[in-house]
């Protein structure tokens, strides 16, 4: 699976962005998808994940209530809608695919995702 993230940019605090991650390959619909982010000088952290079917989602506390992860398996694309953005949301956002975990296991650990996109930069100004 090859992943291509897009949709990042510069936004003012309180604004919104929708990130997209387009996947190639026939395994997309069988992969759980995750979003992670890495701010300058910090470790990569979990943001959100969505199960293969889209029926289950999980969010990090930092973005819970301000973000929505969704997917369109017909388009091989996963989305991350982020609202009420804060300067501390500034980071490179990565999408990732987990094609090996069981159908009921939705991981928040970056080590359990084997495919990664190149990242898209989100900058939130105050």
PDB file of C-alpha atoms in Angstrom:
ATOM      1  CA  UNK A   1       0.000   0.000   0.000  1.00  0.00           C
ATOM      2  CA  UNK A   2       1.312   3.419  -0.948  1.00  0.00           C
ATOM      3  CA  UNK A   3      -0.115   6.418   0.861  1.00  0.00           C
ATOM      4  CA  UNK A   4      -0.191  10.065  -0.187  1.00  0.00           C
ATOM      5  CA  UNK A   5      -1.313  12.635   2.358  1.00  0.00           C
ATOM      6  CA  UNK A   6      -2.482  16.100   1.377  1.00  0.00           C
ATOM      7  CA  UNK A   7      -4.542  19.021   2.599  1.00  0.00           C
ATOM      8  CA  UNK A   8      -2.149  20.619   5.049  1.00  0.00           C
ATOM      9  CA  UNK A   9      -1.437  24.299   5.099  1.00  0.00           C
ATOM     10  CA  UNK A  10      -1.435  27.476   7.127  1.00  0.00           C
ATOM     11  CA  UNK A  11      -4.591  28.278   9.065  1.00  0.00           C
ATOM     12  CA  UNK A  12      -5.460  30.703  11.830  1.00  0.00           C
ATOM     13  CA  UNK A  13      -6.376  29.487  15.274  1.00  0.00           C
ATOM     14  CA  UNK A  14     -10.014  28.493  15.349  1.00  0.00           C
ATOM     15  CA  UNK A  15      -9.984  27.495  11.712  1.00  0.00           C
ATOM     16  CA  UNK A  16     -10.518  24.135  10.061  1.00  0.00           C
ATOM     17  CA  UNK A  17      -8.682  21.831   7.705  1.00  0.00           C
ATOM     18  CA  UNK A  18      -9.510  18.545   6.061  1.00  0.00           C
ATOM     19  CA  UNK A  19      -6.615  16.225   5.429  1.00  0.00           C
ATOM     20  CA  UNK A  20      -6.839  13.488   2.839  1.00  0.00           C
ATOM     21  CA  UNK A  21      -4.828  10.349   2.384  1.00  0.00           C
ATOM     22  CA  UNK A  22      -5.081   8.543  -0.928  1.00  0.00           C
ATOM     23  CA  UNK A  23      -4.006   4.932  -1.042  1.00  0.00           C
ATOM     24  CA  UNK A  24      -2.947   2.760  -3.907  1.00  0.00           C
ATOM     25  CA  UNK A  25      -3.158  -0.988  -3.847  1.00  0.00           C
ATOM     26  CA  UNK A  26      -5.906  -3.505  -3.344  1.00  0.00           C
ATOM     27  CA  UNK A  27      -5.471  -3.914   0.412  1.00  0.00           C
ATOM     28  CA  UNK A  28      -6.852  -0.520   1.432  1.00  0.00           C
ATOM     29  CA  UNK A  29     -10.313  -1.823   2.293  1.00  0.00           C
ATOM     30  CA  UNK A  30      -8.731  -4.515   4.482  1.00  0.00           C
ATOM     31  CA  UNK A  31      -6.548  -2.076   6.406  1.00  0.00           C
ATOM     32  CA  UNK A  32      -7.265  -0.077   9.498  1.00  0.00           C
ATOM     33  CA  UNK A  33      -6.139   3.486   8.895  1.00  0.00           C
ATOM     34  CA  UNK A  34      -4.519   5.847  11.351  1.00  0.00           C
ATOM     35  CA  UNK A  35      -3.454   9.453  11.565  1.00  0.00           C
ATOM     36  CA  UNK A  36      -0.420  10.488  13.555  1.00  0.00           C
ATOM     37  CA  UNK A  37       1.389  13.774  13.957  1.00  0.00           C
ATOM     38  CA  UNK A  38       4.833  14.962  14.875  1.00  0.00           C
ATOM     39  CA  UNK A  39       5.563  18.450  16.096  1.00  0.00           C
ATOM     40  CA  UNK A  40       9.078  19.927  15.956  1.00  0.00           C
ATOM     41  CA  UNK A  41      11.233  18.453  18.685  1.00  0.00           C
ATOM     42  CA  UNK A  42       8.559  16.021  19.794  1.00  0.00           C
ATOM     43  CA  UNK A  43       7.840  12.361  19.266  1.00  0.00           C
ATOM     44  CA  UNK A  44       5.238  11.149  16.833  1.00  0.00           C
ATOM     45  CA  UNK A  45       1.854  10.833  18.495  1.00  0.00           C
ATOM     46  CA  UNK A  46      -1.436   9.198  17.697  1.00  0.00           C
ATOM     47  CA  UNK A  47      -4.295  11.368  16.457  1.00  0.00           C
ATOM     48  CA  UNK A  48      -7.112   9.139  15.222  1.00  0.00           C
ATOM     49  CA  UNK A  49      -7.843   5.766  13.662  1.00  0.00           C
ATOM     50  CA  UNK A  50     -10.656   4.165  11.743  1.00  0.00           C
ATOM     51  CA  UNK A  51     -11.434   0.513  11.191  1.00  0.00           C
ATOM     52  CA  UNK A  52     -11.554  -1.243   7.841  1.00  0.00           C
ATOM     53  CA  UNK A  53     -15.258  -0.796   7.395  1.00  0.00           C
ATOM     54  CA  UNK A  54     -15.340   2.669   8.908  1.00  0.00           C
ATOM     55  CA  UNK A  55     -17.629   1.472  11.651  1.00  0.00           C
ATOM     56  CA  UNK A  56     -15.228   2.050  14.507  1.00  0.00           C
ATOM     57  CA  UNK A  57     -13.102   5.072  15.304  1.00  0.00           C
ATOM     58  CA  UNK A  58     -10.812   6.149  18.096  1.00  0.00           C
ATOM     59  CA  UNK A  59      -9.348   9.548  18.879  1.00  0.00           C
ATOM     60  CA  UNK A  60      -6.569  10.970  20.970  1.00  0.00           C
ATOM     61  CA  UNK A  61      -7.773  13.132  23.832  1.00  0.00           C
ATOM     62  CA  UNK A  62      -5.970  16.122  22.345  1.00  0.00           C
ATOM     63  CA  UNK A  63      -8.264  16.228  19.321  1.00  0.00           C
ATOM     64  CA  UNK A  64     -11.376  14.470  20.613  1.00  0.00           C
ATOM     65  CA  UNK A  65     -14.432  16.549  19.897  1.00  0.00           C
ATOM     66  CA  UNK A  66     -12.547  18.669  17.373  1.00  0.00           C
ATOM     67  CA  UNK A  67     -11.805  16.093  14.724  1.00  0.00           C
ATOM     68  CA  UNK A  68     -13.540  13.458  12.656  1.00  0.00           C
ATOM     69  CA  UNK A  69     -11.861  10.601  10.829  1.00  0.00           C
ATOM     70  CA  UNK A  70     -13.697   8.994   7.922  1.00  0.00           C
ATOM     71  CA  UNK A  71     -12.969   6.857   4.895  1.00  0.00           C
ATOM     72  CA  UNK A  72     -14.298   6.132   1.463  1.00  0.00           C
ATOM     73  CA  UNK A  73     -13.257   2.645   0.451  1.00  0.00           C
ATOM     74  CA  UNK A  74     -14.582   3.148  -3.071  1.00  0.00           C
ATOM     75  CA  UNK A  75     -12.098   6.007  -3.472  1.00  0.00           C
ATOM     76  CA  UNK A  76      -9.300   4.393  -1.431  1.00  0.00           C
ATOM     77  CA  UNK A  77      -9.162   7.544   0.674  1.00  0.00           C
ATOM     78  CA  UNK A  78      -9.207   8.366   4.363  1.00  0.00           C
ATOM     79  CA  UNK A  79      -9.934  11.819   5.726  1.00  0.00           C
ATOM     80  CA  UNK A  80      -9.245  13.767   8.877  1.00  0.00           C
ATOM     81  CA  UNK A  81     -11.469  16.785   9.441  1.00  0.00           C
ATOM     82  CA  UNK A  82     -10.030  19.087  12.096  1.00  0.00           C
ATOM     83  CA  UNK A  83     -11.942  22.002  13.571  1.00  0.00           C
ATOM     84  CA  UNK A  84     -11.214  24.676  16.157  1.00  0.00           C
ATOM     85  CA  UNK A  85      -7.533  24.318  15.461  1.00  0.00           C
ATOM     86  CA  UNK A  86      -5.021  25.533  18.024  1.00  0.00           C
ATOM     87  CA  UNK A  87      -1.371  26.557  17.636  1.00  0.00           C
ATOM     88  CA  UNK A  88      -0.394  23.384  19.495  1.00  0.00           C
ATOM     89  CA  UNK A  89      -1.914  21.363  16.648  1.00  0.00           C
ATOM     90  CA  UNK A  90       0.963  22.520  14.446  1.00  0.00           C
ATOM     91  CA  UNK A  91       2.755  19.410  13.212  1.00  0.00           C
ATOM     92  CA  UNK A  92       3.441  17.174  10.269  1.00  0.00           C
ATOM     93  CA  UNK A  93       0.462  14.855   9.957  1.00  0.00           C
ATOM     94  CA  UNK A  94       0.977  11.321   8.687  1.00  0.00           C
ATOM     95  CA  UNK A  95      -1.491   8.708   7.565  1.00  0.00           C
ATOM     96  CA  UNK A  96      -0.701   5.061   8.089  1.00  0.00           C
ATOM     97  CA  UNK A  97      -2.167   1.662   7.298  1.00  0.00           C
ATOM     98  CA  UNK A  98      -2.392  -1.430   9.467  1.00  0.00           C
ATOM     99  CA  UNK A  99      -3.233  -4.420   7.313  1.00  0.00           C
ATOM    100  CA  UNK A 100      -2.285  -7.170   9.746  1.00  0.00           C
ATOM    101  CA  UNK A 101      -4.224  -6.560  12.941  1.00  0.00           C
ATOM    102  CA  UNK A 102      -7.479  -8.365  13.568  1.00  0.00           C
ATOM    103  CA  UNK A 103     -10.756  -6.886  12.460  1.00  0.00           C
ATOM    104  CA  UNK A 104     -11.702  -5.896  16.019  1.00  0.00           C
ATOM    105  CA  UNK A 105      -8.311  -4.447  16.996  1.00  0.00           C
ATOM    106  CA  UNK A 106      -7.867  -0.764  16.217  1.00  0.00           C
ATOM    107  CA  UNK A 107      -4.393   0.272  17.230  1.00  0.00           C
ATOM    108  CA  UNK A 108      -3.154   3.613  18.518  1.00  0.00           C
ATOM    109  CA  UNK A 109       0.488   2.476  18.400  1.00  0.00           C
ATOM    110  CA  UNK A 110       2.611   3.710  15.518  1.00  0.00           C
ATOM    111  CA  UNK A 111       4.669   0.511  15.602  1.00  0.00           C
ATOM    112  CA  UNK A 112       1.625  -1.517  14.566  1.00  0.00           C
ATOM    113  CA  UNK A 113       1.144   0.395  11.312  1.00  0.00           C
ATOM    114  CA  UNK A 114       3.354  -0.929   8.552  1.00  0.00           C
ATOM    115  CA  UNK A 115       2.633   1.524   5.743  1.00  0.00           C
ATOM    116  CA  UNK A 116       3.181   5.283   6.018  1.00  0.00           C
ATOM    117  CA  UNK A 117       2.565   8.315   3.870  1.00  0.00           C
ATOM    118  CA  UNK A 118       5.047  11.140   3.507  1.00  0.00           C
ATOM    119  CA  UNK A 119       3.240  13.593   5.782  1.00  0.00           C
ATOM    120  CA  UNK A 120       1.552  16.923   5.265  1.00  0.00           C
ATOM    121  CA  UNK A 121       2.412  20.025   7.277  1.00  0.00           C
ATOM    122  CA  UNK A 122      -0.278  21.792   9.278  1.00  0.00           C
ATOM    123  CA  UNK A 123       0.629  25.172  10.700  1.00  0.00           C
ATOM    124  CA  UNK A 124      -1.794  26.957  13.001  1.00  0.00           C
ATOM    125  CA  UNK A 125      -1.059  30.602  13.675  1.00  0.00           C
ATOM    126  CA  UNK A 126      -2.204  32.399  16.792  1.00  0.00           C
TER     127      UNK A 126
END
